[in-house]
Every structure is written in structure tokens, then in C-alpha cells.
Short mmCIF file of N, CA and C in Angstrom, two decimals:
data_model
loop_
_atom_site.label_atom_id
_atom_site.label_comp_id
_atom_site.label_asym_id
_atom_site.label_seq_id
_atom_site.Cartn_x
_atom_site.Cartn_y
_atom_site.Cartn_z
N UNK A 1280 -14.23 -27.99 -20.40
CA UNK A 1280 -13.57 -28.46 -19.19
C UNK A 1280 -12.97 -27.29 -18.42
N UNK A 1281 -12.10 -26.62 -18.97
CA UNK A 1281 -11.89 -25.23 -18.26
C UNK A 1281 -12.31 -24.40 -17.83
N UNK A 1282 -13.35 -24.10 -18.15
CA UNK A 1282 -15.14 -23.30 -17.70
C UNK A 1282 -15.21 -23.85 -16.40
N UNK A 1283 -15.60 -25.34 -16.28
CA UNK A 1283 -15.86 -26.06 -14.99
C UNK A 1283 -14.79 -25.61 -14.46
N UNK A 1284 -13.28 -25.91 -14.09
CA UNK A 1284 -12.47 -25.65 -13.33
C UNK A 1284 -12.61 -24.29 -12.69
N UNK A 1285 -12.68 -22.98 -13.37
CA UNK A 1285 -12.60 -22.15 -13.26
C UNK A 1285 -13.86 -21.48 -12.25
N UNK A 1286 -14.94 -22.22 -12.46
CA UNK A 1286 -16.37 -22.02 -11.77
C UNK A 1286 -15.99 -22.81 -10.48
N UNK A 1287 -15.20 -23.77 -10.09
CA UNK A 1287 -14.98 -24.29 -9.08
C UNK A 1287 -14.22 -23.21 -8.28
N UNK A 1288 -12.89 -22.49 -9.23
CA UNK A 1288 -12.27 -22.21 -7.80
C UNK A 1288 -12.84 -20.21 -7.71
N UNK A 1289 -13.81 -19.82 -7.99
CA UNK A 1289 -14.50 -19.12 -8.02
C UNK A 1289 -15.42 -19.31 -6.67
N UNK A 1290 -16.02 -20.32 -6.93
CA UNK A 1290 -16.61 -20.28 -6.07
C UNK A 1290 -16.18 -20.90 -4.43
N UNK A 1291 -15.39 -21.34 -4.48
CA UNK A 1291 -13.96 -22.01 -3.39
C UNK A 1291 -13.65 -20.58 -2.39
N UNK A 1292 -13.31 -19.53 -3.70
CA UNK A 1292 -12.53 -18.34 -3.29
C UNK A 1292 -13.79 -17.89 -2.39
N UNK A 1293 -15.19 -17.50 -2.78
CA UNK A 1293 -16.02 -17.18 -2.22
C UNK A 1293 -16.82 -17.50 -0.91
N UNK A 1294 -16.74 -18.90 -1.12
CA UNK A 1294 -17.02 -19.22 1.02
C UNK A 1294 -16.03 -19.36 1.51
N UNK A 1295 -14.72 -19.10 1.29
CA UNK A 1295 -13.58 -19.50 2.34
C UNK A 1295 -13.42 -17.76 2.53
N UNK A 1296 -13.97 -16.71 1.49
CA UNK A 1296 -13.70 -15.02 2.10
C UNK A 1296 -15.11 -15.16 2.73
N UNK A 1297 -15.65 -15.43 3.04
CA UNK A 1297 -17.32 -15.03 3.92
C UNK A 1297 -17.39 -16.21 4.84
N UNK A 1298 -17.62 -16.25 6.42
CA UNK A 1298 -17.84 -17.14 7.15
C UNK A 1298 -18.98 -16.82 7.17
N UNK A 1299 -20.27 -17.70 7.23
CA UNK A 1299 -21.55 -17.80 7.23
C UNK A 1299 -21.86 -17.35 8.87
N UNK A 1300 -21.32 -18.03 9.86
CA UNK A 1300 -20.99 -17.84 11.13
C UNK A 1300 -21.12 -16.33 11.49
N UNK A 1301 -21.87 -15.46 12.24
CA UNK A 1301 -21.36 -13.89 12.39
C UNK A 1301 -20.27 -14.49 13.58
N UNK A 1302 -20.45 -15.00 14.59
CA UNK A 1302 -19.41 -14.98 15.22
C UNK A 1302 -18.44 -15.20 14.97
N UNK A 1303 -18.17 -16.56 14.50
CA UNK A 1303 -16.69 -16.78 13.73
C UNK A 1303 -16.20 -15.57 12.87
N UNK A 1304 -17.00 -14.71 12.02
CA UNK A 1304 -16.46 -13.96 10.90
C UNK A 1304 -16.08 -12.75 11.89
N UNK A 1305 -16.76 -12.55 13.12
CA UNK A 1305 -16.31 -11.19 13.83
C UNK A 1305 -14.93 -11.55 14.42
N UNK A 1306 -15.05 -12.98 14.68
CA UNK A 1306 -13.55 -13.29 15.61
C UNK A 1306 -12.35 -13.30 14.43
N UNK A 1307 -13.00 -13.80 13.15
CA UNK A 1307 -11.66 -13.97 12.15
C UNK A 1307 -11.05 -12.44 11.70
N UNK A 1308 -12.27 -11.71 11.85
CA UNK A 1308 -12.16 -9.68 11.28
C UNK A 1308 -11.03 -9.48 12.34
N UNK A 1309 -11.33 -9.73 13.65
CA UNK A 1309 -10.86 -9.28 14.55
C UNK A 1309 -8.98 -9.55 14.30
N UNK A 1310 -8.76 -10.61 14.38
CA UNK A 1310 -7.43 -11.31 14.30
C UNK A 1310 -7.11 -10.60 12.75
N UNK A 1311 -7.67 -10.55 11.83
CA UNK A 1311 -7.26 -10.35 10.47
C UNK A 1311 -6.33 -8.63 11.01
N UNK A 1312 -7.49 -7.91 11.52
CA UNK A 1312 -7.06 -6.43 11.83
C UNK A 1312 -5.98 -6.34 13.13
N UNK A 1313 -5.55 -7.04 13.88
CA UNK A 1313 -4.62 -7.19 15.11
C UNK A 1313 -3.65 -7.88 14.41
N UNK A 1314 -3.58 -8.41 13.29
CA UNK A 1314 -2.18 -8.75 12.45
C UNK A 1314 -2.08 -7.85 11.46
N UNK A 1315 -3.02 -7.50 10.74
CA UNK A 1315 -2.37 -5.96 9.75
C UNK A 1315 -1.62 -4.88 10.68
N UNK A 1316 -2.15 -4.45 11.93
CA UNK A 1316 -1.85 -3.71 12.47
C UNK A 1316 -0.50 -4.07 13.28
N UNK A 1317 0.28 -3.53 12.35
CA UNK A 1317 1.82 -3.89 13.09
C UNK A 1317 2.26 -3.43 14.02
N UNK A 1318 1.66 -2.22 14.42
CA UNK A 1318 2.46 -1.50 15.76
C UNK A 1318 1.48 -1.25 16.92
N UNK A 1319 0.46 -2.25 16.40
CA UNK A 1319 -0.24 -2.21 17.95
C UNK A 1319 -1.18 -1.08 18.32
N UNK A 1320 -0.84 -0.33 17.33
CA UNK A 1320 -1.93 1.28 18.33
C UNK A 1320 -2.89 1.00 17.95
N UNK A 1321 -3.77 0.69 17.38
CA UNK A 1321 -5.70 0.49 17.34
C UNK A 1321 -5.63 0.90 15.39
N UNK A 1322 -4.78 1.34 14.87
CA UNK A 1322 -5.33 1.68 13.69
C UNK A 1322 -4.60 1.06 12.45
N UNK A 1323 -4.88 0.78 11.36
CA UNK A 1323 -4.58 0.34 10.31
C UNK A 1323 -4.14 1.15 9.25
N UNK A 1324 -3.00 1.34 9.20
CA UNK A 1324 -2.34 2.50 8.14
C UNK A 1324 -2.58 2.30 6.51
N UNK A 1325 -2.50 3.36 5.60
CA UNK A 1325 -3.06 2.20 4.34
C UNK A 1325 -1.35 1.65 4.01
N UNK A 1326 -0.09 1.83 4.49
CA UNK A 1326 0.96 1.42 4.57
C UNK A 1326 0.69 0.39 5.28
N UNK A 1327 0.03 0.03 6.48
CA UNK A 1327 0.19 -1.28 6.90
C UNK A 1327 -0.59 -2.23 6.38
N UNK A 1328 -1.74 -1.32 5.66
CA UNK A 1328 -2.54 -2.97 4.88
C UNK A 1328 -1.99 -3.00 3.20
N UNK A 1329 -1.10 -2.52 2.89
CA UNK A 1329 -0.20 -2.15 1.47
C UNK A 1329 0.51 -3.54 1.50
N UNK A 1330 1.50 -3.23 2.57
CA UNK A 1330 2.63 -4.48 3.25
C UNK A 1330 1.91 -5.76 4.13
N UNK A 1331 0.64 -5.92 4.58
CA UNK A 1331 -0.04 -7.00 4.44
C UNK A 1331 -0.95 -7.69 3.36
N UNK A 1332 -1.78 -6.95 2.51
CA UNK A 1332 -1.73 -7.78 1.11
C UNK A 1332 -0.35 -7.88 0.12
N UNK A 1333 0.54 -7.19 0.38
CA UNK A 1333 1.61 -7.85 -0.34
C UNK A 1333 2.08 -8.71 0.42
N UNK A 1334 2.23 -9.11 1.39
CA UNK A 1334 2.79 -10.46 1.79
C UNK A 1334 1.73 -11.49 1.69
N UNK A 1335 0.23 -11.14 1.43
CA UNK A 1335 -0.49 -12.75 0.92
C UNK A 1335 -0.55 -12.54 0.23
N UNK A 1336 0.08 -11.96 -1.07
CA UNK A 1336 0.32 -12.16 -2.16
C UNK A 1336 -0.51 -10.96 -3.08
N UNK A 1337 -1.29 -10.48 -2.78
CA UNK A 1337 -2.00 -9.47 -3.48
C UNK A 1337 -1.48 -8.13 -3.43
N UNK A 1338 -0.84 -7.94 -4.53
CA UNK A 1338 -0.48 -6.74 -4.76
C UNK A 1338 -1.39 -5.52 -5.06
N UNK A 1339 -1.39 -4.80 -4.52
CA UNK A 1339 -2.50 -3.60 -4.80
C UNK A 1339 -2.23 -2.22 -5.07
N UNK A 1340 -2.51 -1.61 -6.23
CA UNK A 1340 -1.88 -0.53 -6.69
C UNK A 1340 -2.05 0.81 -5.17
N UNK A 1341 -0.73 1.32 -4.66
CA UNK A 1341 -0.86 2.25 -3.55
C UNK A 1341 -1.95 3.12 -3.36
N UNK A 1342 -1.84 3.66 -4.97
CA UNK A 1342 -2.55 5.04 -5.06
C UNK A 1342 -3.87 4.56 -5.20
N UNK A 1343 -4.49 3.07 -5.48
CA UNK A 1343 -5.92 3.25 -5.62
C UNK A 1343 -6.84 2.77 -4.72
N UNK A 1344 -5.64 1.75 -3.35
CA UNK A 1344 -5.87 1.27 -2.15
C UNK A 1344 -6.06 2.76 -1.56
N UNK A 1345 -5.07 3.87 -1.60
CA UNK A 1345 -5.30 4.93 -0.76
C UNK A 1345 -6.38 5.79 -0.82
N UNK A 1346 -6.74 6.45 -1.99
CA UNK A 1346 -8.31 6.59 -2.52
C UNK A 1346 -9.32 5.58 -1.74
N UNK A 1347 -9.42 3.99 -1.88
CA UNK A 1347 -10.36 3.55 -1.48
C UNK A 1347 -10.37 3.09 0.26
N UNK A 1348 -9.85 3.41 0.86
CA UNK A 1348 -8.98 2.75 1.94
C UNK A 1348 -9.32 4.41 3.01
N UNK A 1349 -9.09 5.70 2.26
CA UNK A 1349 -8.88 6.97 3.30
C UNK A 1349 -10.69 7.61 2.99
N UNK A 1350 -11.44 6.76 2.61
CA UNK A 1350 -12.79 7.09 2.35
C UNK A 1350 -13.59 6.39 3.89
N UNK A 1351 -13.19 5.54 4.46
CA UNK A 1351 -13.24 4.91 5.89
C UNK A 1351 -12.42 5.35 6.62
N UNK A 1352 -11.60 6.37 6.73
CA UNK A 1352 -11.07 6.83 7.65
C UNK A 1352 -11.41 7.63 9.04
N UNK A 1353 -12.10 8.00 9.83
CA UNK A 1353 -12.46 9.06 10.06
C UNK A 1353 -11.96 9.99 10.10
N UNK A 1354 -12.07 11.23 10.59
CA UNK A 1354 -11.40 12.56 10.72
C UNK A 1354 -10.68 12.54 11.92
N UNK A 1355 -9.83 12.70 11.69
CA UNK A 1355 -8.54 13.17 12.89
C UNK A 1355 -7.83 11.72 13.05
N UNK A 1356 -8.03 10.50 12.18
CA UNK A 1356 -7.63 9.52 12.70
C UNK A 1356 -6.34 8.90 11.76
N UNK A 1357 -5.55 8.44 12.33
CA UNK A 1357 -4.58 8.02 11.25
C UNK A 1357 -4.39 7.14 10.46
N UNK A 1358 -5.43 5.73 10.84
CA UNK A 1358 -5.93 4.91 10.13
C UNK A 1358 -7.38 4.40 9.98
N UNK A 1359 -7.18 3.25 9.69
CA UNK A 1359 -8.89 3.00 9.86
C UNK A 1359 -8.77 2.09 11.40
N UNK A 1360 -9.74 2.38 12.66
CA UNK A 1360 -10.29 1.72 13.50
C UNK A 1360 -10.54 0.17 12.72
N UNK A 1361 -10.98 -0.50 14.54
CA UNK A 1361 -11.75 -1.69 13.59
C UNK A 1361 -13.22 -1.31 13.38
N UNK A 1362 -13.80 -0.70 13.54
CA UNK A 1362 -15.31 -0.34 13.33
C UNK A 1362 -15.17 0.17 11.37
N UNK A 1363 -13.99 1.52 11.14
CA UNK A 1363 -13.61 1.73 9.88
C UNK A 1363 -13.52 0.21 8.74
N UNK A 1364 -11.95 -0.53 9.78
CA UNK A 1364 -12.17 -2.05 9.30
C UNK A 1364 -12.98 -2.70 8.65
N UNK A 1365 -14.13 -2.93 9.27
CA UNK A 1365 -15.30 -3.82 9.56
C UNK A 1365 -16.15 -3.58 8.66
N UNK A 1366 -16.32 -1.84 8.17
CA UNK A 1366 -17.48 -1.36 7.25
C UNK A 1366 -16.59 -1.45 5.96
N UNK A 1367 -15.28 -1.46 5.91
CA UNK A 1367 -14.70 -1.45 4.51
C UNK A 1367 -14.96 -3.11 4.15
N UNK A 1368 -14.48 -3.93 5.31
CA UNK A 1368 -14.90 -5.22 5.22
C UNK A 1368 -16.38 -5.80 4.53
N UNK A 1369 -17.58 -5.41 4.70
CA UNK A 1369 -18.48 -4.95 5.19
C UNK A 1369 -19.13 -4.61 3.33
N UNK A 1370 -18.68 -3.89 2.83
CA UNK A 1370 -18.81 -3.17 1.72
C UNK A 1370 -18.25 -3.54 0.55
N UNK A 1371 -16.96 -4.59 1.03
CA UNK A 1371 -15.94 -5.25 -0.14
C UNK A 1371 -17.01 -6.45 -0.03
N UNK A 1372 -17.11 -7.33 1.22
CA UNK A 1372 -18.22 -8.36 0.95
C UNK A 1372 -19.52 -8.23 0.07
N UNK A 1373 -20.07 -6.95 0.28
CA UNK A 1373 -21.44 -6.58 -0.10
C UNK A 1373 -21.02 -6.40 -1.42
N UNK A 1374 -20.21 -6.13 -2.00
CA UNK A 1374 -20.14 -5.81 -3.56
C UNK A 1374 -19.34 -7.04 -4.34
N UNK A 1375 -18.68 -7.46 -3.79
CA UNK A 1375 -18.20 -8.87 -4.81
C UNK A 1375 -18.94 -10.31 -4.28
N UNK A 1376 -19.77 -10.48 -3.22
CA UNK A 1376 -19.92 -11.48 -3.01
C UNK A 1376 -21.59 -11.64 -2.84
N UNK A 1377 -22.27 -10.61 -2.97
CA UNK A 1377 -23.89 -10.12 -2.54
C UNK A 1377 -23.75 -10.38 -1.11
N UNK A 1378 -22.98 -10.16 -0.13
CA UNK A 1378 -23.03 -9.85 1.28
C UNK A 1378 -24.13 -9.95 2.18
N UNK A 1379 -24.60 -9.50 3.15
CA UNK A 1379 -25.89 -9.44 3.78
C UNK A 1379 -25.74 -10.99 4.37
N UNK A 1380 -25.79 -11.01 6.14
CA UNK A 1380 -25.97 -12.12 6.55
C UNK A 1380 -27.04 -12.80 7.08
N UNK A 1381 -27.53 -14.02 6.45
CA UNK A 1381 -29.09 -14.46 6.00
C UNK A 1381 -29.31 -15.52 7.25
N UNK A 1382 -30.48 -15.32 7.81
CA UNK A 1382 -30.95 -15.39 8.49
C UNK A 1382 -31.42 -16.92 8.73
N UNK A 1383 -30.97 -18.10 8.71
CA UNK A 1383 -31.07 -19.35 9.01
C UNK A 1383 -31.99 -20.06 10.23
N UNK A 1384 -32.45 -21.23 9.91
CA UNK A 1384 -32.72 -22.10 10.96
C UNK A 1384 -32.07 -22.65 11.31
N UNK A 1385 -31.95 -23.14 13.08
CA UNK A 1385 -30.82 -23.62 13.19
C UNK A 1385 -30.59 -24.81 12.74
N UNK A 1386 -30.95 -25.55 12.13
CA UNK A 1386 -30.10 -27.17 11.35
C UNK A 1386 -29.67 -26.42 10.14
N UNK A 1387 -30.47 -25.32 9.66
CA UNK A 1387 -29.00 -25.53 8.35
C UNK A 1387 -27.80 -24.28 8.95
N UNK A 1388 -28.35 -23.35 10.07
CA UNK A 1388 -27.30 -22.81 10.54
C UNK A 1388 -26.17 -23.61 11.09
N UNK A 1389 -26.38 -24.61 11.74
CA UNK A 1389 -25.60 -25.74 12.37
C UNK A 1389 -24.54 -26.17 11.02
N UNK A 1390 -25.40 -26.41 10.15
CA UNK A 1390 -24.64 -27.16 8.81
C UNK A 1390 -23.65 -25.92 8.35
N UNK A 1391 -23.91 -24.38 8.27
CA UNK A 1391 -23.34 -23.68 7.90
C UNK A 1391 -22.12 -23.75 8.62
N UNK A 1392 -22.23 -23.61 9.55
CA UNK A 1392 -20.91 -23.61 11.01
C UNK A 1392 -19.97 -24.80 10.30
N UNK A 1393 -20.82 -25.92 10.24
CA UNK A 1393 -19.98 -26.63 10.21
C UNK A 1393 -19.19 -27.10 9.06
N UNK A 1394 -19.98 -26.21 7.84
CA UNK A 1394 -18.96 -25.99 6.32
C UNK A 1394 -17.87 -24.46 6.72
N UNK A 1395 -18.06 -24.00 7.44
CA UNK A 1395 -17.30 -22.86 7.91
C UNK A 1395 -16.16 -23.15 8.32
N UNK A 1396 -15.91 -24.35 9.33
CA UNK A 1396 -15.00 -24.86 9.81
C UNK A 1396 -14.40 -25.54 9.29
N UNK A 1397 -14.78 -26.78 8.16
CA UNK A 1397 -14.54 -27.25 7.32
C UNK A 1397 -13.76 -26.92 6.28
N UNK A 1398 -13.92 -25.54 5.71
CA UNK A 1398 -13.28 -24.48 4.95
C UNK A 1398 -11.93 -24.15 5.91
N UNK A 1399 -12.08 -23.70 6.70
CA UNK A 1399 -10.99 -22.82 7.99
C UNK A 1399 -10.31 -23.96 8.03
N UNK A 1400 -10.67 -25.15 8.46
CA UNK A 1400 -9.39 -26.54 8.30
C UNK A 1400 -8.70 -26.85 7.78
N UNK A 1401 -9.49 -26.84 6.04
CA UNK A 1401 -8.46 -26.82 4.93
C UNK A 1401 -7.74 -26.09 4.86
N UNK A 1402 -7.77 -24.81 5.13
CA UNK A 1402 -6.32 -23.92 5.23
C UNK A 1402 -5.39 -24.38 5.83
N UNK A 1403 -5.31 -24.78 6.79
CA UNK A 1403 -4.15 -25.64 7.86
C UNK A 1403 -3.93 -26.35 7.13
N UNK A 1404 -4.57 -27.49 6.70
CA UNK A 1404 -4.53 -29.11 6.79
C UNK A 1404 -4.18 -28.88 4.93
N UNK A 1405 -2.74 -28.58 4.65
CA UNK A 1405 -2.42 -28.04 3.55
C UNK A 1405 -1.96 -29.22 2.41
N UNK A 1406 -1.80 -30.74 3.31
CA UNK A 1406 -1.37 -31.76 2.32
C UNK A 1406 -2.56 -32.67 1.94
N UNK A 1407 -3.93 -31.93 3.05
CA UNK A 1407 -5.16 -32.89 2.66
C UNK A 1407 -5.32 -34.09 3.14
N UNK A 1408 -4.35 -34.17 4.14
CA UNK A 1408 -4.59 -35.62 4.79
C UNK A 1408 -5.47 -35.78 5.80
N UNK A 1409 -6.20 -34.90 6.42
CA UNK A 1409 -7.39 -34.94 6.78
C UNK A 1409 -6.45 -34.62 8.63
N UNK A 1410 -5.27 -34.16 8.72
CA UNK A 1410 -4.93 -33.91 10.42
C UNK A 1410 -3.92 -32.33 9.61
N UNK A 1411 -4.16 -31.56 10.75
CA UNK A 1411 -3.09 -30.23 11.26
C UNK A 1411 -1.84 -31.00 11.70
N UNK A 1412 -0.76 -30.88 10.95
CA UNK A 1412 0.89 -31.39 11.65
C UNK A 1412 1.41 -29.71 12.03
N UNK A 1413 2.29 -29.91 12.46
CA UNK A 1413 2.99 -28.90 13.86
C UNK A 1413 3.61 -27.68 12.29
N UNK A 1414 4.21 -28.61 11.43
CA UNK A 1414 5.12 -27.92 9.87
C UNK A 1414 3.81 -27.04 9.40
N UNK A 1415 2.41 -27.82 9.86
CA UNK A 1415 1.25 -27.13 8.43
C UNK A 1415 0.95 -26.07 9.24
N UNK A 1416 1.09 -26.39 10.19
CA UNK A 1416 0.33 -24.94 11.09
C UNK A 1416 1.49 -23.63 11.45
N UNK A 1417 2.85 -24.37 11.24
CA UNK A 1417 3.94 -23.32 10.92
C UNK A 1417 3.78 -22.55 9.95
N UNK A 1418 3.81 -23.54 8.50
CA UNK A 1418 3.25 -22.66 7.18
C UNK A 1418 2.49 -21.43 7.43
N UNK A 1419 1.46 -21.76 7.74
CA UNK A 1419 0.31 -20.76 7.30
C UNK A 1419 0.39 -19.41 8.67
N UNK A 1420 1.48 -20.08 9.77
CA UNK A 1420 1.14 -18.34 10.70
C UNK A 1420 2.25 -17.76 10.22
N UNK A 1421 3.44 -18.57 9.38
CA UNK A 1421 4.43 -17.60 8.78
C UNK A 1421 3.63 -16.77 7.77
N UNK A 1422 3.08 -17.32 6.64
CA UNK A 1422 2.59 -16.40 6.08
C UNK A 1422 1.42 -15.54 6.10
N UNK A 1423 0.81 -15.45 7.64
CA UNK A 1423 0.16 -14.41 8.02
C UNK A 1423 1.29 -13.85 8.96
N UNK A 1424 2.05 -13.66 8.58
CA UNK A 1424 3.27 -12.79 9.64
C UNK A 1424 3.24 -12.94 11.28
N UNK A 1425 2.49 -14.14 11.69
CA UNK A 1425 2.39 -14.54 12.89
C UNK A 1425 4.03 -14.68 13.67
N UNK A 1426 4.55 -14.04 14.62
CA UNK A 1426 5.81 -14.68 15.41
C UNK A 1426 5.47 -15.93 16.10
N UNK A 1427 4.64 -16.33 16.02
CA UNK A 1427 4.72 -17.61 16.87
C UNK A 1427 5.24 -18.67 15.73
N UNK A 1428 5.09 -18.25 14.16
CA UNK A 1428 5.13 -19.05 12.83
C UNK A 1428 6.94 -19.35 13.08
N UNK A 1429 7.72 -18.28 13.81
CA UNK A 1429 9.27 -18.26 13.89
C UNK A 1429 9.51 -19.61 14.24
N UNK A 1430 8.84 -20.26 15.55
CA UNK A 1430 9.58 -20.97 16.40
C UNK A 1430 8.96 -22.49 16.50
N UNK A 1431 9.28 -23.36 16.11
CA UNK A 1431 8.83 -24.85 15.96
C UNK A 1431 8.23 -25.02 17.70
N UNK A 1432 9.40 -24.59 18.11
CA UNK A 1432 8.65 -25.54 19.70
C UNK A 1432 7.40 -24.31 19.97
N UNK A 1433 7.09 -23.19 19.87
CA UNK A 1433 5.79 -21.91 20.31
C UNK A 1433 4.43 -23.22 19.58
N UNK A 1434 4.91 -23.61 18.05
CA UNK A 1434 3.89 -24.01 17.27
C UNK A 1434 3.90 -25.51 17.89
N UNK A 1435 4.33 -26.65 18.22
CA UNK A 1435 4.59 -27.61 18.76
C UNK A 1435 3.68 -27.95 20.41
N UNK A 1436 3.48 -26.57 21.31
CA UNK A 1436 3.11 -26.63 22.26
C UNK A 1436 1.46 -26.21 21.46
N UNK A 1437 1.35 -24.97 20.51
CA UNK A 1437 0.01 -24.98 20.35
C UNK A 1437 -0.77 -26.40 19.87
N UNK A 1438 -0.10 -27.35 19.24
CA UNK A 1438 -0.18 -28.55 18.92
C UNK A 1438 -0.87 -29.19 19.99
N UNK A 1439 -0.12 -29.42 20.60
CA UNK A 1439 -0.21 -30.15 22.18
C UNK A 1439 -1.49 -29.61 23.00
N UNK A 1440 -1.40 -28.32 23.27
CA UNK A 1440 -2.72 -28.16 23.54
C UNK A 1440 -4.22 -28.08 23.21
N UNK A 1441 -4.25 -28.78 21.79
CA UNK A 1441 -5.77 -28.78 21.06
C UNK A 1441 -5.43 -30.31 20.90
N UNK A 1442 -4.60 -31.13 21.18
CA UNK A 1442 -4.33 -32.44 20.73
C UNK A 1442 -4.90 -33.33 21.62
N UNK A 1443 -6.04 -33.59 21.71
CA UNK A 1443 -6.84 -34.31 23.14
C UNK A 1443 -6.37 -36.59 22.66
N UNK A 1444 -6.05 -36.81 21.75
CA UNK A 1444 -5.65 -38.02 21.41
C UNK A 1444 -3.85 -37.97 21.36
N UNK A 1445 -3.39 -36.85 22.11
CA UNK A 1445 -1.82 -37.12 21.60
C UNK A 1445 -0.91 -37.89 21.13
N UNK A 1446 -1.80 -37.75 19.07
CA UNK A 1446 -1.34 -38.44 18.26
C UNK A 1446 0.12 -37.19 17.67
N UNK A 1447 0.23 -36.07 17.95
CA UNK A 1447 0.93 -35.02 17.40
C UNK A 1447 0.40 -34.14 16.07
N UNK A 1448 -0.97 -34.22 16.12
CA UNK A 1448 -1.67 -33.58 15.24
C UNK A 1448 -2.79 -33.22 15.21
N UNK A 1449 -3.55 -32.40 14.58
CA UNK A 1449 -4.94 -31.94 14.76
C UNK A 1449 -5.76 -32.58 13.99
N UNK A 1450 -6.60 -33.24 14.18
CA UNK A 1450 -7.66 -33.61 13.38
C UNK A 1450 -9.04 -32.60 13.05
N UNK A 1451 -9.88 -32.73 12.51
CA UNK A 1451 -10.97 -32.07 12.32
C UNK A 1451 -12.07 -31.71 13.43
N UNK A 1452 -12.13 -33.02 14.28
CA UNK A 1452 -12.66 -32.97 15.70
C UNK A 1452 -12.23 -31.91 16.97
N UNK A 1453 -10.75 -32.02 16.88
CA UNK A 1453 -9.98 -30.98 17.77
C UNK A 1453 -10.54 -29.48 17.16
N UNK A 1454 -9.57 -30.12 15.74
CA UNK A 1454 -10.31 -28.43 15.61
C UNK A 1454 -11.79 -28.03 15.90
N UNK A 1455 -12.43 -28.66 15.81
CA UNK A 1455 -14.00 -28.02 15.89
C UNK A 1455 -13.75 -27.78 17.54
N UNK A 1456 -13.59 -28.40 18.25
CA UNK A 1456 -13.30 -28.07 19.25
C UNK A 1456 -12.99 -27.04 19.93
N UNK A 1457 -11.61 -27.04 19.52
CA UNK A 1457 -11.18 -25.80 19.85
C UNK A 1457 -11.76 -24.18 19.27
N UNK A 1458 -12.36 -24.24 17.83
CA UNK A 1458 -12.62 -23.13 17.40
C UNK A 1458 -14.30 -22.77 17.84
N UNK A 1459 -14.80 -23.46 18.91
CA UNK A 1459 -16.25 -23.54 19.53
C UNK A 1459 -15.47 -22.92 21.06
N UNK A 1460 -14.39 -23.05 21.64
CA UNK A 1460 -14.41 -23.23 22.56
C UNK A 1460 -13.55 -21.51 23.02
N UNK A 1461 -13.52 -20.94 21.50
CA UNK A 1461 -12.54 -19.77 21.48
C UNK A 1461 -13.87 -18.77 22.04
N UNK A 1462 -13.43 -17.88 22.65
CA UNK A 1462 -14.42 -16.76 23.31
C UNK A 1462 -14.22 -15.32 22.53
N UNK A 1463 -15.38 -15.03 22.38
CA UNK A 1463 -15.03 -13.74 21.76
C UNK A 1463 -15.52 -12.40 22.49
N UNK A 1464 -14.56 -12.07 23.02
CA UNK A 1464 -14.65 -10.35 24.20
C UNK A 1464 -15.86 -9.83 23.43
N UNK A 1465 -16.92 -8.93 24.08
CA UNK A 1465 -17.66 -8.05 23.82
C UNK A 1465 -16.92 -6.78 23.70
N UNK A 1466 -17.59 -5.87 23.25
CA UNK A 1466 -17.17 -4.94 22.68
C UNK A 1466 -17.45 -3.70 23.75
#
């Protein structure tokens, strides 16, 4: 019985770190690296991604993040870019997860998207009742160090604006919605 459990959340851990989606996974890289990056200048210190896996909980020994972390650095730069980002990203996927993004038709690409989102929901939707409340979506930007996570009414209005039934919550529909309807800047 414990074998099974354990093969479940193994594999749980593994499509909720890989969006099948390249777009979604470029837009989620993107936001992941514009919240490590605390001070805004374009680069990722291995101090600032030290103090962002320790606040989701993963502690990571300094000295062996810095070794693996100043090997993507480039020269003259003080952290890693998001391009640096992206290939460390890139390389952690490719080695714990067999990486490489596979090349679909679109009905089961469609289906992928839509276990992608499905996954991304459950993060919010933290009591499983099948809607985003204003508290669940507080949760989770506090603990991505989001400031908008500070303030009930910031999170209350984002509510409101994906809430097309203004029941005061997100359902699965909104969300798909809204996360189809997010644009992602070219580069």
C-alpha cells in the first residue's frame, strides 16, 4: 500500500513541475523569474533564489546551489538572465523528469492544455471544492511572496475580475478563461 501512495505523489510532483503547454510553461518561467528576482534589475542572484526556495520550503545547501547555479551565469553578469534562467530550467527538467517537449496532435495537445490547467487550478482551489475563494488565492500569492497576497481587498478585486457569474469565486471555467486569455509579450 505504501509503494502505491508514494508512486502517486511522485508522479503528481512531476506534471504539476512541467506544463505540457510551451506557452503556458514560458509564461509560468517568466513570472517564476520576476518573483525570485527581488530587486527588479533583470538578474537572479544565487542569494535571491537561496531566499526563494527557502520560502517554498526547499532548503538548498548555499554552497552547492552556488556551484550549480554560477555555471549559467554568464561573464560579467551578476546573476543569471532569464535566458541563463530558462537553460538551468531547461536542464533541471531534462534530468529529473526526461524533459524534451513532444510534439502532439492537436486533440491530445488540446487534452494536454487542458490537464495543465487542471493541475494549475488545484493549486488555488486548496480545499478541493472545485471554486478559487478570495482566502485560497490569498494563500498561495503569500507564499509566492506576491504583495498583492498582503491585502484582502488587491485579492478580492482580482476575484471580481475573472468572476463572470458573480458568485465570489473562481470556478474552473473562469479560470480556463482567464489563463487562455493571458498574453504573452514576445521577446
Amino acid at each position: 500500500m505504501e509503494s502505491k501512495s508514494e508512486d502517486k505523489k511522485v508522479s503528481r510532483q512531476s506534471s504539476s513541475f512541467r506544463l505540457r503547454s510551451p506557452s503556458l510553461n514560458a509564461l509560468r518561467l517568466q513570472r517564476i523569474f520576476d518573483l525570485f528576482d527581488k530587486n527588479g534589475d533583470g538578474f537572479i542572484t544565487v542569494e535571491e533564489l537561496s531566499q526563494a526556495l527557502t520560502r517554498l520550503g526547499l532548503n538548498a545547501d548555499l554552497t552547492d546551489l552556488k556551484s550549480t547555479v554560477e555555471s549559467y551565469i554568464q561573464p560579467g553578469n551578476t546573476g543569471l538572465n532569464f535566458d541563463d534562467f530558462s537553460s538551468l530550467h531547461k536542464t533541471l527538467d531534462d534530468s529529473f523528469f526526461g524533459g524534451g517537449e513532444e510534439e502532439n496532435n492537436d486533440s491530445s495537445s488540446a487534452a494536454a492544455d487542458e490537464s495543465d490547467l487542471a493541475e494549475a487550478f488545484k493549486v488555488f482551489d486548496e480545499n478541493g471544492d472545485g471554486f478559487i475563494s478570495a482566502r485560497e488565492l490569498q494563500a498561495v500569492l503569500k507564499k509566492l511572496g506576491m504583495p498583492e497576497g498582503g491585502e484582502m481587498e488587491r485579492v478580492e478585486k482580482m476575484i471580481v475580475s475573472v468572476d463572470r457569474n458573480q458568485d465570489g469565486r473562481v470556478d474552473f471555467f473562469e479560470f480556463k478563461n482567464m489563463m487562455r486569455t493571458v498574453v504573452i509579450p514576445s521577446s
